[in-house]
């Protein structure tokens, strides 16, 4: 039995994008199960039938269910070591895990004020000081990674890794909200937007017609 990844709307679901990209970019085969978000009780029950968290993403591997984006990526990294989802070097791997956890548990202001919405026309908005600080910190993270590991390839740790998957929705946010970007971060964003898996997700999101009103406020 193959892997099933349960995801929400590609246009909006940044947490779904992360494990989806980690799997797709490293060639791990999976079946995608789409459950539209915030449509009402029936779809909520479909999510709850997979995971008690009531949230997507969730990964089903036979009788094992894993929910929460970073836990799914960790599981995939263990289950498919050949995918090299984390850097091989221990210090680089610790660095990659640190920035991935920082993404997973932080950047609330950026997440709240600049929700991922691929359909949204590109336009800058007024941002809080906290969101601006988040944006500066993300660019500092990317720049430092590129300085340290850039010789090994164009991604944060040279080759594509879980850390790139964790930051992928931020690339979309920076583009959609016309955020000012330092040159090192810009080059990294170009690498990500050229990644076939990133483009596949983006095409999928843009092809969706479902609108979630609560995410269409800015
Ligand atoms: N910490 C979770 C967050 C998951 C999450 O908030 N998912 C959202 C979609 S992006 C969701 O399922 N919302 C539906 C709901 O809350 O009813 C993760 O990393 O996977």
Coordinates of C-alpha atoms and ligand atoms in Angstrom, one line a residue:
X1 CA 0.0 0.0 0.0
X2 CA 1.4 3.4 -1.0
X3 CA 1.6 6.7 0.9
X4 CA -1.5 9.0 1.0
X5 CA -1.0 12.7 1.7
X6 CA -4.1 14.5 2.7
X7 CA -4.0 18.2 1.9
X8 CA -6.1 21.3 1.7
X9 CA -6.5 23.9 -1.0
X10 CA -3.3 24.4 -2.8
X11 CA -4.1 28.1 -3.2
X12 CA -4.2 28.7 0.5
X13 CA -2.9 25.8 2.5
X14 CA 0.7 26.6 3.3
X15 CA 1.0 23.8 5.8
X16 CA 0.0 21.3 3.2
X17 CA 2.5 22.7 0.7
X18 CA 5.5 21.9 2.9
X19 CA 5.3 18.1 3.1
X20 CA 3.8 17.9 -0.4
X21 CA 6.9 19.7 -1.7
X22 CA 9.3 17.7 0.4
X23 CA 7.9 14.5 -1.0
X24 CA 7.5 15.6 -4.6
X25 CA 10.8 17.4 -5.0
X26 CA 12.7 14.3 -3.8
X27 CA 10.7 11.8 -5.9
X28 CA 8.9 10.0 -3.1
X29 CA 5.7 8.5 -4.6
X30 CA 2.4 9.3 -2.9
X31 CA -1.3 9.7 -3.6
X32 CA -2.7 13.1 -3.0
X33 CA -6.1 13.3 -1.3
X34 CA -7.7 16.8 -1.4
X35 CA -10.2 17.9 1.2
X36 CA -11.4 21.5 0.7
X37 CA -10.9 23.6 3.8
X38 CA -13.6 25.6 5.7
X39 CA -16.5 24.3 3.6
X40 CA -18.5 23.1 6.5
X41 CA -19.1 20.0 8.7
X42 CA -18.9 17.3 6.0
X43 CA -15.4 18.1 4.9
X44 CA -14.3 18.7 8.5
X45 CA -15.5 15.2 9.3
X46 CA -13.5 13.8 6.4
X47 CA -10.4 15.4 7.9
X48 CA -11.3 14.1 11.3
X49 CA -11.7 10.6 9.9
X50 CA -8.0 10.7 9.0
X51 CA -6.5 12.7 11.9
X52 CA -7.8 13.6 15.3
X53 CA -6.1 17.0 14.9
X54 CA -8.9 18.0 12.4
X55 CA -6.2 19.7 10.4
X56 CA -4.3 19.0 7.2
X57 CA -1.8 17.9 6.2
X58 CA -1.8 14.3 7.3
X59 CA 0.2 11.4 5.9
X60 CA -1.2 7.8 5.9
X61 CA 1.3 5.0 5.4
X62 CA -0.6 1.8 5.9
X63 CA -1.7 1.7 9.5
X64 CA 0.5 4.6 10.5
X65 CA -1.0 8.1 10.4
X66 CA 1.2 11.2 10.9
X67 CA -0.2 14.7 11.2
X68 CA 1.5 18.0 11.4
X69 CA 3.8 19.2 8.6
X70 CA 7.1 18.9 10.3
X71 CA 6.3 15.5 11.8
X72 CA 5.4 14.3 8.3
X73 CA 8.7 15.5 6.9
X74 CA 10.6 13.8 9.7
X75 CA 8.8 10.6 9.1
X76 CA 9.5 10.7 5.3
X77 CA 13.1 11.5 6.0
X78 CA 13.4 8.3 8.2
X79 CA 11.3 6.1 5.9
X80 CA 13.1 7.2 2.7
X81 CA 16.7 7.9 3.7
X82 CA 17.7 7.9 0.0
X83 CA 15.6 11.1 -0.5
X84 CA 18.2 12.9 1.7
X85 CA 15.6 15.2 3.1
X86 CA 18.1 16.5 5.8
X87 CA 21.7 17.4 5.1
X88 CA 24.2 14.7 5.7
X89 CA 26.6 16.7 7.8
X90 CA 25.5 16.7 11.4
X91 CA 26.1 20.4 12.0
X92 CA 24.3 21.4 8.8
X93 CA 21.5 19.0 9.7
X94 CA 21.2 20.6 13.1
X95 CA 21.1 24.0 11.5
X96 CA 18.5 22.9 9.0
X97 CA 16.3 21.5 11.8
X98 CA 16.7 24.7 13.8
X99 CA 15.5 26.9 11.0
X100 CA 12.7 24.5 10.1
X101 CA 11.5 24.5 13.7
X102 CA 11.8 28.3 13.8
X103 CA 9.5 28.4 10.8
X104 CA 7.1 25.9 12.3
X105 CA 6.7 27.6 15.6
X106 CA 7.2 31.2 14.8
X107 CA 6.7 34.1 12.3
X108 CA 3.1 34.5 13.6
X109 CA 2.8 38.1 12.4
X110 CA 4.0 37.3 8.9
X111 CA 1.7 34.3 8.8
X112 CA -1.3 36.3 10.0
X113 CA -0.8 39.4 8.0
X114 CA 0.3 37.8 4.7
X115 CA -1.6 34.6 4.3
X116 CA -0.6 32.4 1.4
X117 CA -3.0 33.1 -1.5
X118 CA -1.7 32.3 -4.9
X119 CA -4.7 34.0 -6.7
X120 CA -4.2 37.3 -5.0
X121 CA -3.0 40.1 -7.3
X122 CA 0.5 41.2 -6.4
X123 CA 0.2 44.2 -4.0
X124 CA 2.0 45.6 -1.0
X125 CA 0.1 46.2 2.2
X126 CA 0.9 48.1 5.4
X127 CA 2.6 45.7 7.8
X128 CA 3.1 45.7 11.5
X129 CA 6.5 46.1 13.1
X130 CA 6.4 42.4 14.1
X131 CA 5.7 41.3 10.5
X132 CA 8.5 43.5 9.3
X133 CA 10.8 41.9 11.9
X134 CA 9.7 38.5 10.7
X135 CA 10.5 39.3 7.1
X136 CA 14.0 40.6 8.1
X137 CA 14.7 37.5 10.1
X138 CA 13.7 35.1 7.2
X139 CA 16.0 37.0 4.9
X140 CA 18.8 36.8 7.4
X141 CA 18.2 33.0 7.7
X142 CA 18.3 32.5 4.0
X143 CA 21.4 34.8 3.5
X144 CA 23.3 33.0 6.2
X145 CA 22.5 29.6 4.8
X146 CA 23.5 30.7 1.3
X147 CA 26.8 32.1 2.6
X148 CA 27.6 28.9 4.5
X149 CA 26.4 26.2 2.1
X150 CA 26.1 28.0 -1.2
X151 CA 29.1 26.3 -2.7
X152 CA 27.3 23.0 -2.6
X153 CA 24.3 24.1 -4.6
X154 CA 21.5 26.8 -5.0
X155 CA 19.3 25.7 -2.1
X156 CA 19.6 26.7 1.6
X157 CA 21.9 23.8 2.3
X158 CA 23.2 23.3 -1.2
X159 CA 21.0 20.4 -2.3
X160 CA 17.2 20.7 -1.8
X161 CA 16.3 19.8 1.7
X162 CA 13.4 19.8 4.2
X163 CA 14.3 23.3 5.2
X164 CA 13.5 24.5 1.6
X165 CA 10.1 22.8 1.9
X166 CA 9.4 24.5 5.2
X167 CA 10.2 28.0 3.8
X168 CA 8.5 27.4 0.4
X169 CA 5.2 29.2 1.3
X170 CA 7.2 32.2 2.4
X171 CA 8.6 32.5 -1.1
X172 CA 5.0 32.8 -2.3
X173 CA 4.1 35.3 0.4
X174 CA 7.1 37.5 -0.4
X175 CA 6.1 37.6 -4.0
X176 CA 2.4 38.1 -3.5
X177 CA 2.8 40.9 -1.0
X178 CA 5.6 42.6 -3.0
X179 CA 8.0 42.4 -0.1
X180 CA 11.4 44.1 -0.6
X181 CA 14.0 41.5 -0.9
X182 CA 17.8 41.6 -0.4
X183 CA 19.8 40.3 -3.4
X184 CA 20.9 37.0 -1.7
X185 CA 17.4 36.2 -0.8
X186 CA 16.1 37.1 -4.3
X187 CA 18.5 34.7 -5.9
X188 CA 17.3 31.9 -3.5
X189 CA 13.7 32.8 -4.3
X190 CA 14.5 32.4 -8.0
X191 CA 15.9 28.9 -7.3
X192 CA 12.7 28.0 -5.5
X193 CA 10.3 29.3 -8.1
X194 CA 12.3 27.4 -10.9
X195 CA 11.9 24.1 -9.0
X196 CA 9.5 21.9 -11.0
X197 CA 7.7 20.7 -7.8
X198 CA 7.2 24.3 -6.6
X199 CA 5.8 25.1 -10.1
X200 CA 3.6 22.1 -10.0
X201 CA 2.1 23.1 -6.7
X202 CA 1.6 26.7 -7.9
X203 CA -0.1 25.6 -11.1
X204 CA -2.4 23.4 -9.0
X205 CA -3.3 26.3 -6.7
X206 CA -3.9 28.7 -9.6
X207 CA -6.2 26.2 -11.3
X208 CA -8.4 26.0 -8.2
X209 CA -11.6 28.0 -8.2
X210 CA -12.7 27.6 -4.6
X211 CA -12.6 30.8 -2.6
X212 CA -12.3 30.9 1.1
X213 CA -13.7 34.3 2.1
X214 CA -11.9 34.6 5.4
X215 CA -8.6 34.5 3.6
X216 CA -9.6 37.2 1.1
X217 CA -9.4 40.2 3.4
X218 CA -6.3 41.9 2.2
Ligands
LIG1 N1 0.8 22.9 12.9 C1 0.1 22.3 11.8 C2 -0.9 23.3 11.3 C3 -2.0 22.7 10.4 C4 -3.0 23.7 10.0 O1 -3.3 24.7 10.7 N2 -3.7 23.4 8.9 C5 -4.8 24.2 8.4 C6 -4.7 24.4 6.9 S1 -3.2 25.2 6.4 C7 -6.1 23.5 8.6 O2 -6.2 22.3 8.5 N3 -7.2 24.2 8.9 C8 -8.5 23.6 9.0 C9 -9.2 23.8 10.3 O3 -8.6 24.3 11.2 O4 -10.4 23.5 10.3 C10 1.0 21.7 10.8 O5 2.2 22.1 10.8 O6 0.6 20.9 10.0

